[in-house]
Tab-separated table of C-alpha atoms and ligand atoms in Angstrom:
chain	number	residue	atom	x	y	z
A	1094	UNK	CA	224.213	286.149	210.502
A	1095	UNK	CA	221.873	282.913	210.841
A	1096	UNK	CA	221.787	281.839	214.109
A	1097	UNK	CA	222.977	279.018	214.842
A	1098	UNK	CA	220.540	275.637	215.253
A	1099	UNK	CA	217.813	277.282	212.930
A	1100	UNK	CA	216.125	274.607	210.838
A	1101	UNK	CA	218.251	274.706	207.465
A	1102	UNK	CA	216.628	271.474	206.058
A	1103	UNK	CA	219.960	269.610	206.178
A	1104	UNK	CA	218.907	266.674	207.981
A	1105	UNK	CA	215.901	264.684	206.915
A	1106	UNK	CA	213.638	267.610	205.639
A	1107	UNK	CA	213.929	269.576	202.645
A	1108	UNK	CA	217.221	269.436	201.825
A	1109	UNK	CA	218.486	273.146	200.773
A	1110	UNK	CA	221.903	272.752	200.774
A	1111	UNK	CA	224.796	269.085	200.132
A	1112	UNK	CA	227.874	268.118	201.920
A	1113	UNK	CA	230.647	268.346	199.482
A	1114	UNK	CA	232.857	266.167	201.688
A	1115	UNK	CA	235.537	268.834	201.965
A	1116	UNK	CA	236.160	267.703	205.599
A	1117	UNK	CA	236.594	270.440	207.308
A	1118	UNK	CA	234.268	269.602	210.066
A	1119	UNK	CA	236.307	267.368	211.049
A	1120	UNK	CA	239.583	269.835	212.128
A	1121	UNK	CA	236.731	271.419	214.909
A	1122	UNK	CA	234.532	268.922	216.074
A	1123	UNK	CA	235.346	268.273	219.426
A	1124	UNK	CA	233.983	264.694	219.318
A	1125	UNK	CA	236.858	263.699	216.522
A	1126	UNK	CA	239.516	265.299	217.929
A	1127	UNK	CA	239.143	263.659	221.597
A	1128	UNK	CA	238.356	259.876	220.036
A	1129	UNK	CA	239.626	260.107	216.416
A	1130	UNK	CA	236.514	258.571	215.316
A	1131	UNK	CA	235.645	259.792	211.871
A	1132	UNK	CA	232.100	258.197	212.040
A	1133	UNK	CA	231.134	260.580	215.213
A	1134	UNK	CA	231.890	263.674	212.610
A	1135	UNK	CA	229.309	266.007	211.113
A	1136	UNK	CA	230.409	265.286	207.791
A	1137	UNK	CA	229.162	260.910	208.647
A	1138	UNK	CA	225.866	262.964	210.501
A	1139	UNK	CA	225.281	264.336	206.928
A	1140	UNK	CA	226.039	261.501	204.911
A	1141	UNK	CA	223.829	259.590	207.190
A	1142	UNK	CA	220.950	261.689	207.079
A	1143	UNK	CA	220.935	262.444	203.429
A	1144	UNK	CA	220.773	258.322	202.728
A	1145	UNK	CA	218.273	257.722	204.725
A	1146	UNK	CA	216.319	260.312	203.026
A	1147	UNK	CA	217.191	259.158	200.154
A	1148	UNK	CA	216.108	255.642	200.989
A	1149	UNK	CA	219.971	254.630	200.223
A	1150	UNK	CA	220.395	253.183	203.888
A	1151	UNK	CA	217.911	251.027	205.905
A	1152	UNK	CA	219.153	251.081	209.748
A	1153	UNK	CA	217.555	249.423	212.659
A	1154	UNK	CA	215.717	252.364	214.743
A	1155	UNK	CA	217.658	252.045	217.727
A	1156	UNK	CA	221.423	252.477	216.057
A	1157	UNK	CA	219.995	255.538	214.058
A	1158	UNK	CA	218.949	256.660	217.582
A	1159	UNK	CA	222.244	255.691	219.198
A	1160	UNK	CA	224.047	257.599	215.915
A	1161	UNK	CA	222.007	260.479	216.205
A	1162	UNK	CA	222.554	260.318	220.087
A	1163	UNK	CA	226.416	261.001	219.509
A	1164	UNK	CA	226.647	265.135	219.086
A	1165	UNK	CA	227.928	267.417	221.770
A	1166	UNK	CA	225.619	270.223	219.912
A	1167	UNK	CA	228.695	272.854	220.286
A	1168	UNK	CA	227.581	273.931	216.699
A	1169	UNK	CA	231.148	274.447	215.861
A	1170	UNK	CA	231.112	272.741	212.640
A	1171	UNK	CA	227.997	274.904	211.336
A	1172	UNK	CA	230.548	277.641	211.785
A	1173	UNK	CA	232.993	276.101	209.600
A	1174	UNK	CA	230.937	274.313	206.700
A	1175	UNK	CA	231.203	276.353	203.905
A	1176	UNK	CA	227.625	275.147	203.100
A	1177	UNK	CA	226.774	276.554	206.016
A	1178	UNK	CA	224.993	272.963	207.031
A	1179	UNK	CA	223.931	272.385	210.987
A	1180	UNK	CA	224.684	268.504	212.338
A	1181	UNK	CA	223.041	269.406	215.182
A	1182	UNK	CA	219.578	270.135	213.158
A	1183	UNK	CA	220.627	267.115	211.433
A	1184	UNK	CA	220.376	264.802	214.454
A	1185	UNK	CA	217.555	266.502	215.979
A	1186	UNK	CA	215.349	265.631	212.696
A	1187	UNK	CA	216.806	262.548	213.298
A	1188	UNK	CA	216.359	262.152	216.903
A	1189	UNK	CA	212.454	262.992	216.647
A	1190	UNK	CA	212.377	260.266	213.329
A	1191	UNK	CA	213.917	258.235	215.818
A	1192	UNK	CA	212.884	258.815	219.793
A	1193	UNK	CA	214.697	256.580	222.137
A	1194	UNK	CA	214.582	256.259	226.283
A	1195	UNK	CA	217.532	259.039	225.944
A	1196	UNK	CA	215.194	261.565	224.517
A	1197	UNK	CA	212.417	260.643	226.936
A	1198	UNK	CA	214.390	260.989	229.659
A	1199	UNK	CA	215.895	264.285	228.712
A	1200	UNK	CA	212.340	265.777	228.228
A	1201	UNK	CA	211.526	264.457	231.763
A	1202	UNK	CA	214.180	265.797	232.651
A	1203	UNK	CA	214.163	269.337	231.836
A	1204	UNK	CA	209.972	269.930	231.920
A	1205	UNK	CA	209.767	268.021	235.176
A	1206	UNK	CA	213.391	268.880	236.913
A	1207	UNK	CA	211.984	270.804	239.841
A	1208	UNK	CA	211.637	267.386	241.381
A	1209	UNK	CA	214.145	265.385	239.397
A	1210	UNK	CA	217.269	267.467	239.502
A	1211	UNK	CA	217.549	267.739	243.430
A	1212	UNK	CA	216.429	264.006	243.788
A	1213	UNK	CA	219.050	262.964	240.839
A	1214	UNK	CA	221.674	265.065	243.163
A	1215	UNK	CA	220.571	263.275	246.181
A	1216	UNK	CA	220.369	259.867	245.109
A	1217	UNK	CA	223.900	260.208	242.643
A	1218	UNK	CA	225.972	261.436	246.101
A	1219	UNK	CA	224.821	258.555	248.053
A	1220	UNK	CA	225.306	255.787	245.008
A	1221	UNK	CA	227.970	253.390	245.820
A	1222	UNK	CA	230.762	253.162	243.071
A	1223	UNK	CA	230.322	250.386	241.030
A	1224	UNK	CA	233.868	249.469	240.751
A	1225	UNK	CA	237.279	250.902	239.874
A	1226	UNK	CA	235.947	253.068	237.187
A	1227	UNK	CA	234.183	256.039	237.904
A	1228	UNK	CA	230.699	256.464	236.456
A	1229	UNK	CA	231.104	259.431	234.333
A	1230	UNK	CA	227.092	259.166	233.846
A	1231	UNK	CA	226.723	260.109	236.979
A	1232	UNK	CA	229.298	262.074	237.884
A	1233	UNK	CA	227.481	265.476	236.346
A	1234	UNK	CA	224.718	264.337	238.636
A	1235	UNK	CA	226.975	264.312	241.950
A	1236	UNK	CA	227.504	268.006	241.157
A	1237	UNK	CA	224.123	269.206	241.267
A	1238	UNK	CA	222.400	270.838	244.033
A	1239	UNK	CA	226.225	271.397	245.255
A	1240	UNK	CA	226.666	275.033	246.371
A	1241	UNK	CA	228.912	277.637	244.733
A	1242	UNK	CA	232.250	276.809	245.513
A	1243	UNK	CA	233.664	280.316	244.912
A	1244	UNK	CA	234.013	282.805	247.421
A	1245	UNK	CA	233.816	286.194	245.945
A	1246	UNK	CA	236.617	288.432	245.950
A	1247	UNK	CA	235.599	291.200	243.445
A	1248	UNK	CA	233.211	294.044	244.014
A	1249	UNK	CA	231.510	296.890	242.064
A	1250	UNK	CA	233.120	300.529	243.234
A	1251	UNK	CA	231.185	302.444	241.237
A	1252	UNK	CA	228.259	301.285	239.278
A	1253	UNK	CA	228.139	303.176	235.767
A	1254	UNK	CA	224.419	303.876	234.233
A	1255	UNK	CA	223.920	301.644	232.032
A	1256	UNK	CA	221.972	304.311	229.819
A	1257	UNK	CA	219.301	301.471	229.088
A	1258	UNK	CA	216.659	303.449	231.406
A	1259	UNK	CA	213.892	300.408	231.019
A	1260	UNK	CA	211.912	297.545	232.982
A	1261	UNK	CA	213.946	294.179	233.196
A	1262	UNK	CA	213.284	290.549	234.030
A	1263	UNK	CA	215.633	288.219	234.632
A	1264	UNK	CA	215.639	284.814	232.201
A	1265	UNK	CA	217.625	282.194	235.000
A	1266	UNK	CA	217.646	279.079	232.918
A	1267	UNK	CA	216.992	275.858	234.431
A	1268	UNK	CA	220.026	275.333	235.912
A	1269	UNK	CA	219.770	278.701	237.833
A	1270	UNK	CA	216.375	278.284	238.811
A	1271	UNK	CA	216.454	274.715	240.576
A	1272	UNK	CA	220.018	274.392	241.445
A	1273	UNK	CA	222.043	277.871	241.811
A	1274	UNK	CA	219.271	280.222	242.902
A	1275	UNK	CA	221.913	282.275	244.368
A	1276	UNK	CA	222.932	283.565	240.826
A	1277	UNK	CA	219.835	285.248	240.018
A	1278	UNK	CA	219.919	286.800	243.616
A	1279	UNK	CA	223.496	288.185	242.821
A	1280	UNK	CA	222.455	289.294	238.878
A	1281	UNK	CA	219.359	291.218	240.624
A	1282	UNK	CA	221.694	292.905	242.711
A	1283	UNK	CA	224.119	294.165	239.952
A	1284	UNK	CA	221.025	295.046	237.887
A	1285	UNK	CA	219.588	297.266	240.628
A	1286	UNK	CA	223.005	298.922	240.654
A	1287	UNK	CA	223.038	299.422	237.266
A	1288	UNK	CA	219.882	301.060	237.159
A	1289	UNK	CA	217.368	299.164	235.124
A	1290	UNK	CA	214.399	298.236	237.364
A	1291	UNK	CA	213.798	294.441	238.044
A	1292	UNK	CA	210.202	293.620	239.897
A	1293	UNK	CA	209.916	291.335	242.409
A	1294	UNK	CA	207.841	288.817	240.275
A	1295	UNK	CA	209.536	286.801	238.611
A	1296	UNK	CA	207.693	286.252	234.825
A	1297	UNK	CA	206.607	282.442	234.048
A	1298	UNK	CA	209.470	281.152	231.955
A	1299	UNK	CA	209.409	277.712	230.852
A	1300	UNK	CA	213.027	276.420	229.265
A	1301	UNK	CA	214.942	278.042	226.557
A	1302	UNK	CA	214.214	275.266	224.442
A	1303	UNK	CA	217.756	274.944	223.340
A	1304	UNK	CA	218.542	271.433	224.887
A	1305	UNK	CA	215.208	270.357	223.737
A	1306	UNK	CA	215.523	271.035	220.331
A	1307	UNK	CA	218.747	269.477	220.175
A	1308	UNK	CA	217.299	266.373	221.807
A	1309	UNK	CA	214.546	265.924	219.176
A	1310	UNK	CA	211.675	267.419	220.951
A	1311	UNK	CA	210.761	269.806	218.716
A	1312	UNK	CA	207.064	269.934	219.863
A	1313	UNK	CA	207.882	270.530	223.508
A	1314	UNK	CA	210.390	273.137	222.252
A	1315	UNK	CA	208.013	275.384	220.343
A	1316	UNK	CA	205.608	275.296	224.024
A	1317	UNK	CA	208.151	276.509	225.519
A	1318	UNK	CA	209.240	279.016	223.067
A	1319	UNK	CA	205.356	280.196	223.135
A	1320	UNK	CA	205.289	280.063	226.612
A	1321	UNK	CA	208.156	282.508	227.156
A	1322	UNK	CA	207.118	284.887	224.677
A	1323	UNK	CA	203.990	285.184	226.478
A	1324	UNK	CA	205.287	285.536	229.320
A	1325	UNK	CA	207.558	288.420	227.938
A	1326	UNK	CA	204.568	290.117	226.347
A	1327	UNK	CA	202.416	289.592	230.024
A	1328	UNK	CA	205.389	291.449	231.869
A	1329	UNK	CA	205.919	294.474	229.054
A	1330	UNK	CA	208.325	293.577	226.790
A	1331	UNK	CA	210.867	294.355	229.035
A	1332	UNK	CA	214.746	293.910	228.277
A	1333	UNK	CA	215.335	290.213	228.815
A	1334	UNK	CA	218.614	289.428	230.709
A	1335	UNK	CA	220.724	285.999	230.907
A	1336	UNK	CA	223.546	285.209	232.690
A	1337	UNK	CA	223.714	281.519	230.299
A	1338	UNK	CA	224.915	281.614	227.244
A	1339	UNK	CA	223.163	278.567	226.324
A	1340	UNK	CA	219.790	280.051	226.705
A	1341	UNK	CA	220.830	283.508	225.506
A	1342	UNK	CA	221.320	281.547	222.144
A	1343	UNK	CA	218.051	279.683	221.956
A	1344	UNK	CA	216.336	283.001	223.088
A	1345	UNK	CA	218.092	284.985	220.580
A	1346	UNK	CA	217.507	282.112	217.790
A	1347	UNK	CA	213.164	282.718	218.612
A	1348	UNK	CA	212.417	285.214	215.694
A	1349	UNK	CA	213.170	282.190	213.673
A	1350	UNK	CA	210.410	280.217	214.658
A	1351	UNK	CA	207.337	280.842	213.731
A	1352	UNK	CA	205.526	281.736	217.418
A	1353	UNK	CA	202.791	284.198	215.900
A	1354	UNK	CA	204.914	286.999	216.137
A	1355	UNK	CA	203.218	290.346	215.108
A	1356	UNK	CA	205.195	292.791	212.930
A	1357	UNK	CA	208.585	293.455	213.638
A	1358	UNK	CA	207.850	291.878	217.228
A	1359	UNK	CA	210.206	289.395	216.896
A	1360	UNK	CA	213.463	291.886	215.936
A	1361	UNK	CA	212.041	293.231	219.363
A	1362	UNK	CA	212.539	290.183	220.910
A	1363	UNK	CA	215.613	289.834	219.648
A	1364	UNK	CA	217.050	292.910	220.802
A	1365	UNK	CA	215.731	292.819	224.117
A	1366	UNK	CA	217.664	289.760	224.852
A	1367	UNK	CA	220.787	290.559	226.450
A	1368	UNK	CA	223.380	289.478	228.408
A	1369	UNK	CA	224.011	290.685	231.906
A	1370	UNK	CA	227.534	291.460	231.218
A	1371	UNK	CA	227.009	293.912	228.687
A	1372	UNK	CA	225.632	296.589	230.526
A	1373	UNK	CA	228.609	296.160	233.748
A	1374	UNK	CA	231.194	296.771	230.125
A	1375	UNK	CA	231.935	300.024	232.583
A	1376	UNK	CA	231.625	299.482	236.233
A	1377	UNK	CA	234.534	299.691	238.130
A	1378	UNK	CA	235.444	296.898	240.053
A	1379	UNK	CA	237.835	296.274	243.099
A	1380	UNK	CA	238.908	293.147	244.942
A	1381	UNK	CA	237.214	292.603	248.228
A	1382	UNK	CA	239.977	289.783	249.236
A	1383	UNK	CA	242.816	288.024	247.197
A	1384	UNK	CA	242.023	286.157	243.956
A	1385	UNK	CA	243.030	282.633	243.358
A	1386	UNK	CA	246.660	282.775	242.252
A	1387	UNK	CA	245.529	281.941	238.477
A	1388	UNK	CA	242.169	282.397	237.263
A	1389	UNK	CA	240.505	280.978	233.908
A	1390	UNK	CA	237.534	281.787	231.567
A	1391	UNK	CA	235.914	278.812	229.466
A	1392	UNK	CA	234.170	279.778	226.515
A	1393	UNK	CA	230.934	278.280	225.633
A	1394	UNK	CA	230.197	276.983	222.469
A	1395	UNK	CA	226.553	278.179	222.362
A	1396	UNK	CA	226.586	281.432	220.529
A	1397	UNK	CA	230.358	281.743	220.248
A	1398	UNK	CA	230.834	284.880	217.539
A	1399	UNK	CA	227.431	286.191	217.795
A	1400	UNK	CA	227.329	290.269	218.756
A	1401	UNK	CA	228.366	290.615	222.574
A	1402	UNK	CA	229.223	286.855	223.533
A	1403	UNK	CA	232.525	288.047	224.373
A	1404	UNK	CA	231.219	290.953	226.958
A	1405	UNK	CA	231.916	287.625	229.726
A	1406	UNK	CA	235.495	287.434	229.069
A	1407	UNK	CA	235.885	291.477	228.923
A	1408	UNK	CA	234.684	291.364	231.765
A	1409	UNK	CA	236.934	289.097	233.904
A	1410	UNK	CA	239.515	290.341	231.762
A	1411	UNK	CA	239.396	293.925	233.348
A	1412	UNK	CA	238.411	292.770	236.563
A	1413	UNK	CA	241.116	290.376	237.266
A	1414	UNK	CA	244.297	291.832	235.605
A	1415	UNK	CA	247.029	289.745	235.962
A	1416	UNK	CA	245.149	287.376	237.799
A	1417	UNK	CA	243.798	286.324	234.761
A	1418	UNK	CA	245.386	282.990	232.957
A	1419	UNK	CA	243.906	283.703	230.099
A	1420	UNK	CA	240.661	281.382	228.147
A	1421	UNK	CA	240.748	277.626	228.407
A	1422	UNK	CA	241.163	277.893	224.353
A	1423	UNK	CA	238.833	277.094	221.513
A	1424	UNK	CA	237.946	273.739	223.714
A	1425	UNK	CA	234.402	272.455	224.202
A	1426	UNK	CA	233.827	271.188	227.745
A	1427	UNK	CA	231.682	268.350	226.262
A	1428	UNK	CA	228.885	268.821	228.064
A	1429	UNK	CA	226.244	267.678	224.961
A	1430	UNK	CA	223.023	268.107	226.764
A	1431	UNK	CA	221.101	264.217	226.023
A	1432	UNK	CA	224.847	263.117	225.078
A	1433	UNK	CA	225.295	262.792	228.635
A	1434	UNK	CA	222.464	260.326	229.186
A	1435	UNK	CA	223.180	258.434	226.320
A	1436	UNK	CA	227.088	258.338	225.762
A	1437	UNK	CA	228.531	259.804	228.764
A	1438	UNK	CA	231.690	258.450	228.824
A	1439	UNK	CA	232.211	260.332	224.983
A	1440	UNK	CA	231.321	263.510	227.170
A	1441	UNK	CA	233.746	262.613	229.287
A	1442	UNK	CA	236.595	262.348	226.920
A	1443	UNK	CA	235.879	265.401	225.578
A	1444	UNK	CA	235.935	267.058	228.592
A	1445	UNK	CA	239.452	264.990	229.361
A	1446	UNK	CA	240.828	266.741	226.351
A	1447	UNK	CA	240.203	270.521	228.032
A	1448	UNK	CA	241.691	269.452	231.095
A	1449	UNK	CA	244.750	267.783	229.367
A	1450	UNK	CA	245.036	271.020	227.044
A	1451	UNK	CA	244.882	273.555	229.752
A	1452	UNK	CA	246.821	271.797	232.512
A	1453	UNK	CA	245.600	274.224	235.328
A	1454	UNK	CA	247.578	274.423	238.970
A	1455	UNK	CA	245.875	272.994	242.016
A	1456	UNK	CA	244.296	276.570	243.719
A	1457	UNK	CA	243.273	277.747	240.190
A	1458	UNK	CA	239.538	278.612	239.343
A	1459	UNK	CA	238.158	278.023	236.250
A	1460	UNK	CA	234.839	280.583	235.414
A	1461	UNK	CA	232.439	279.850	232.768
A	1462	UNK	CA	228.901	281.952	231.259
A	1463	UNK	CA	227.131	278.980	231.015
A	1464	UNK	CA	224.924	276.786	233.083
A	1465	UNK	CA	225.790	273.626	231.049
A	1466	UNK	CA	229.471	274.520	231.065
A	1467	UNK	CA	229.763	275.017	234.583
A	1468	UNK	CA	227.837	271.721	235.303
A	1469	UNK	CA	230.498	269.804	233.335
A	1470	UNK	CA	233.429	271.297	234.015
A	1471	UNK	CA	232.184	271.043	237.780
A	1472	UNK	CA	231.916	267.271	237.304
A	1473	UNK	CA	235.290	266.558	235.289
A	1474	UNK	CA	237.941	268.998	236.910
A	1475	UNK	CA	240.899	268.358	238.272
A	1476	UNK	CA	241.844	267.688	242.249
A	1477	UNK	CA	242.434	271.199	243.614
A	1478	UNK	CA	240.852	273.264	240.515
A	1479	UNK	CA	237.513	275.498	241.932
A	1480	UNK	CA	234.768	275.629	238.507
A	1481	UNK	CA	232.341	278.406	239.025
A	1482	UNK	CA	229.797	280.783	237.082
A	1483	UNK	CA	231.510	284.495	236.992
A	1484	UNK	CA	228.612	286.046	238.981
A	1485	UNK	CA	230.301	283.924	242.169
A	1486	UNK	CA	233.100	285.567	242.203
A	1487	UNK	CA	230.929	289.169	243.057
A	1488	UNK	CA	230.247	289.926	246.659
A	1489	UNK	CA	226.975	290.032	247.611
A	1490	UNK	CA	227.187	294.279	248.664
A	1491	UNK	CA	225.925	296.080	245.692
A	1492	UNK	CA	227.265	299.775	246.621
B	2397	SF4	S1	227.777	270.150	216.793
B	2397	SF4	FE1	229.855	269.879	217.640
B	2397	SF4	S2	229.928	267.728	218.355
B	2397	SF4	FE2	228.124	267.904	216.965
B	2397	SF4	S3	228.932	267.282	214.971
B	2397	SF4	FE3	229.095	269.555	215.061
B	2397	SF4	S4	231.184	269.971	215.805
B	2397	SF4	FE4	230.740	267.770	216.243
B	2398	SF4	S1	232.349	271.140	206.306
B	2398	SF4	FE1	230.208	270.916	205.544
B	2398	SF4	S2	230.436	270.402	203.385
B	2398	SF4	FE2	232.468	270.057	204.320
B	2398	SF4	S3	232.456	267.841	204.928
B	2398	SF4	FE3	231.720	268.994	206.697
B	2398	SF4	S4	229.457	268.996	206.499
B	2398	SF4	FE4	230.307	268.451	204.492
């Protein structure tokens, strides 16, 4: 299967494939169902991109920017199109045609975030509130830098040999690395325990790329993308573990990019990519304390369907038995990566939508396998309802 988010020409470049205007985008695009605005759908995205190509349309550069701004990038309609065609490539093409402060900042953002996501954090907590409203631009911000707010209850009994038997590194994410260092610490852990040997030095990873591609900056995606497969072919080639399912997705999505790969390098690549759940499919777990009387699993939208995206869920599943309430449904959490900067308060409905759907109980905990997803959900749940990456809910004691 095509990955999602690869270049299929069906915004502004060589157009491969039409929109026949069946509309069926529209039934899963989380953007239409929380505002009931037709325009935001994929099918307007590729009517709008195909008459500007076509020289049909002639739109001031800042509204094609603030139209192209408006997509969560959940790639759920790509899934459904029966001409397979990609809104989020759409609006990227369009985004780079048409850079806007959004994009900038979003660049800034994730190249330079070692010092701008803990000062963002900072500066967000201490903002006063503008009025009644709440800011929902900055309310993503006030999460970050906030420590996990899970304690752990389960526990590996018995660790199960993975049968893998090779080097490992550990790909964080951007998140991980500048605001929840503690995950890596606690995916290290189970790693050891499963038997695949993790160094101490961490390779030089740069971003996925993922959010950057979606954002439009496709140059400063393809450095990073070289950047990491360097750094991959510095440290070995070794097995290449996330605990995001964001960046598992732009990893995975690599091989079809042209980085220089040398022959059948980049089904290596592929391969190696895993995520850290698949190998603990067999550990046997045991709670160290009680578990929150109902616990949750969101499902990302970044690589939904692709071969072991469900090992997350599986996971909890087993480990939580009737504790577990069961997936927060097909709902994207409307995080949208640049959507936040530029039309936060669209994010925000979407996210509105989850919360209204799933109705969880104050003392409920809602776990995610995404960095992205846990920000959001973090930043729009309910009074009384914990969010939290799984790998929080694992005691630190790897025996
Ligand atoms: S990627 Fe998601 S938000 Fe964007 S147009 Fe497609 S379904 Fe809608
Ligand atoms: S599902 Fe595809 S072909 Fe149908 S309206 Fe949407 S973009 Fe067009």
């Amino acid at each position: 299967m095509r990955p999602l988010h690869a270049r299929n020409g069906s915004g502004t470049g060589t157009a491969v494939k039409s929109c026949i205007l069946c509309g069926r985008c529209l039934e899963v695009c989380p953007l239409v169902s929380a505002t009931g605005r037709e325009e935001l759908s994929p099918k307007a995205k590729h009517t709008l991109a195909r008459m500007l190509r076509e020289g049909q349309a002639q739109l001031e550069g800042r509204r094609v920017a603030d139209l192209a701004g408006l997509c969560l990038a959940c790639g759920r309609c790509e899934k459904a199109c029966p001409q397979g065609l990609c809104a989020p490539d759409a609006v990227a093409e369009l985004r780079e045609a048409h850079p806007d402060l959004s994009q900038w900042l979003w660049k800034q953002w994730i190249e330079k975030g070692g010092a701008l996501w803990p000062a963002l954090a900072w500066l967000s907590r201490r903002l006063p509130d503008s009025g009644e409203q709440p800011s929902p631009r900055y309310d993503a911000f006030k999460t970050m830098g906030s420590g996990p707010s899970v304690a752990p209850f389960l526990k590996v009994s018995r660790f199960v040999d993975a049968g893998i038997g090779r080097e490992a590194v550990i790909f964080p994410g951007c998140t991980a690395r500048r605001l929840y260092p503690a995950w890596t610490r606690r995916a290290k852990e189970l790693l050891a325990g499963l038997g695949l040997r993790v160094g101490n030095r961490m390779p030089s990873w740069a971003c996925c790329g993922c959010t950057l591609g979606h954002a439009g900056c496709t140059e400063a995606q393809r450095e990073a993308q070289l950047a990491n497969v360097k750094a991959w072919r510095k440290a070995g080639r070794p097995l290449v573990v996330t605990f995001c399912a964001t960046c598992r997705c732009g990893l995975r999505s690599y091989p079809d990019a042209d980085l220089g790969w040398e022959e059948g390098e980049g089904e290596q690549w592929r391969e190696a990519v895993i995520s850290l759940a698949g190998p603990m499919a067999a550990v046997e777990i045991e709670h160290v304390s009680e578990p929150p009387p109902a616990v949750y699993y969101h499902k990302p939208c970044h690589g939904s369907g692709q071969a072991g995206s469900g090992a997350d869920e599986a996971l909890l599943r087993r480990a939580l038995g009737e504790r577990y309430a069961g997936a927060t449904g097909d709902v994207c959490c409307g995080m949208g990566g640049i959507m936040q900067l530029g039309a936060p308060e669209l994010s925000r409905q979407v996210a509105d939508t989850l919360w209204t759907r799933l109705d969880p109980p104050a003392g409920s905990l809602v776990l995610t396998g995404c960095s992205g997803c846990v920000l959001q959900l973090k930043a729009t749940a309910p009074v009384g309802v914990a969010v939290g990456h799984w790998l929080e809910t694992f005691a630190a004691s790897a025996g």
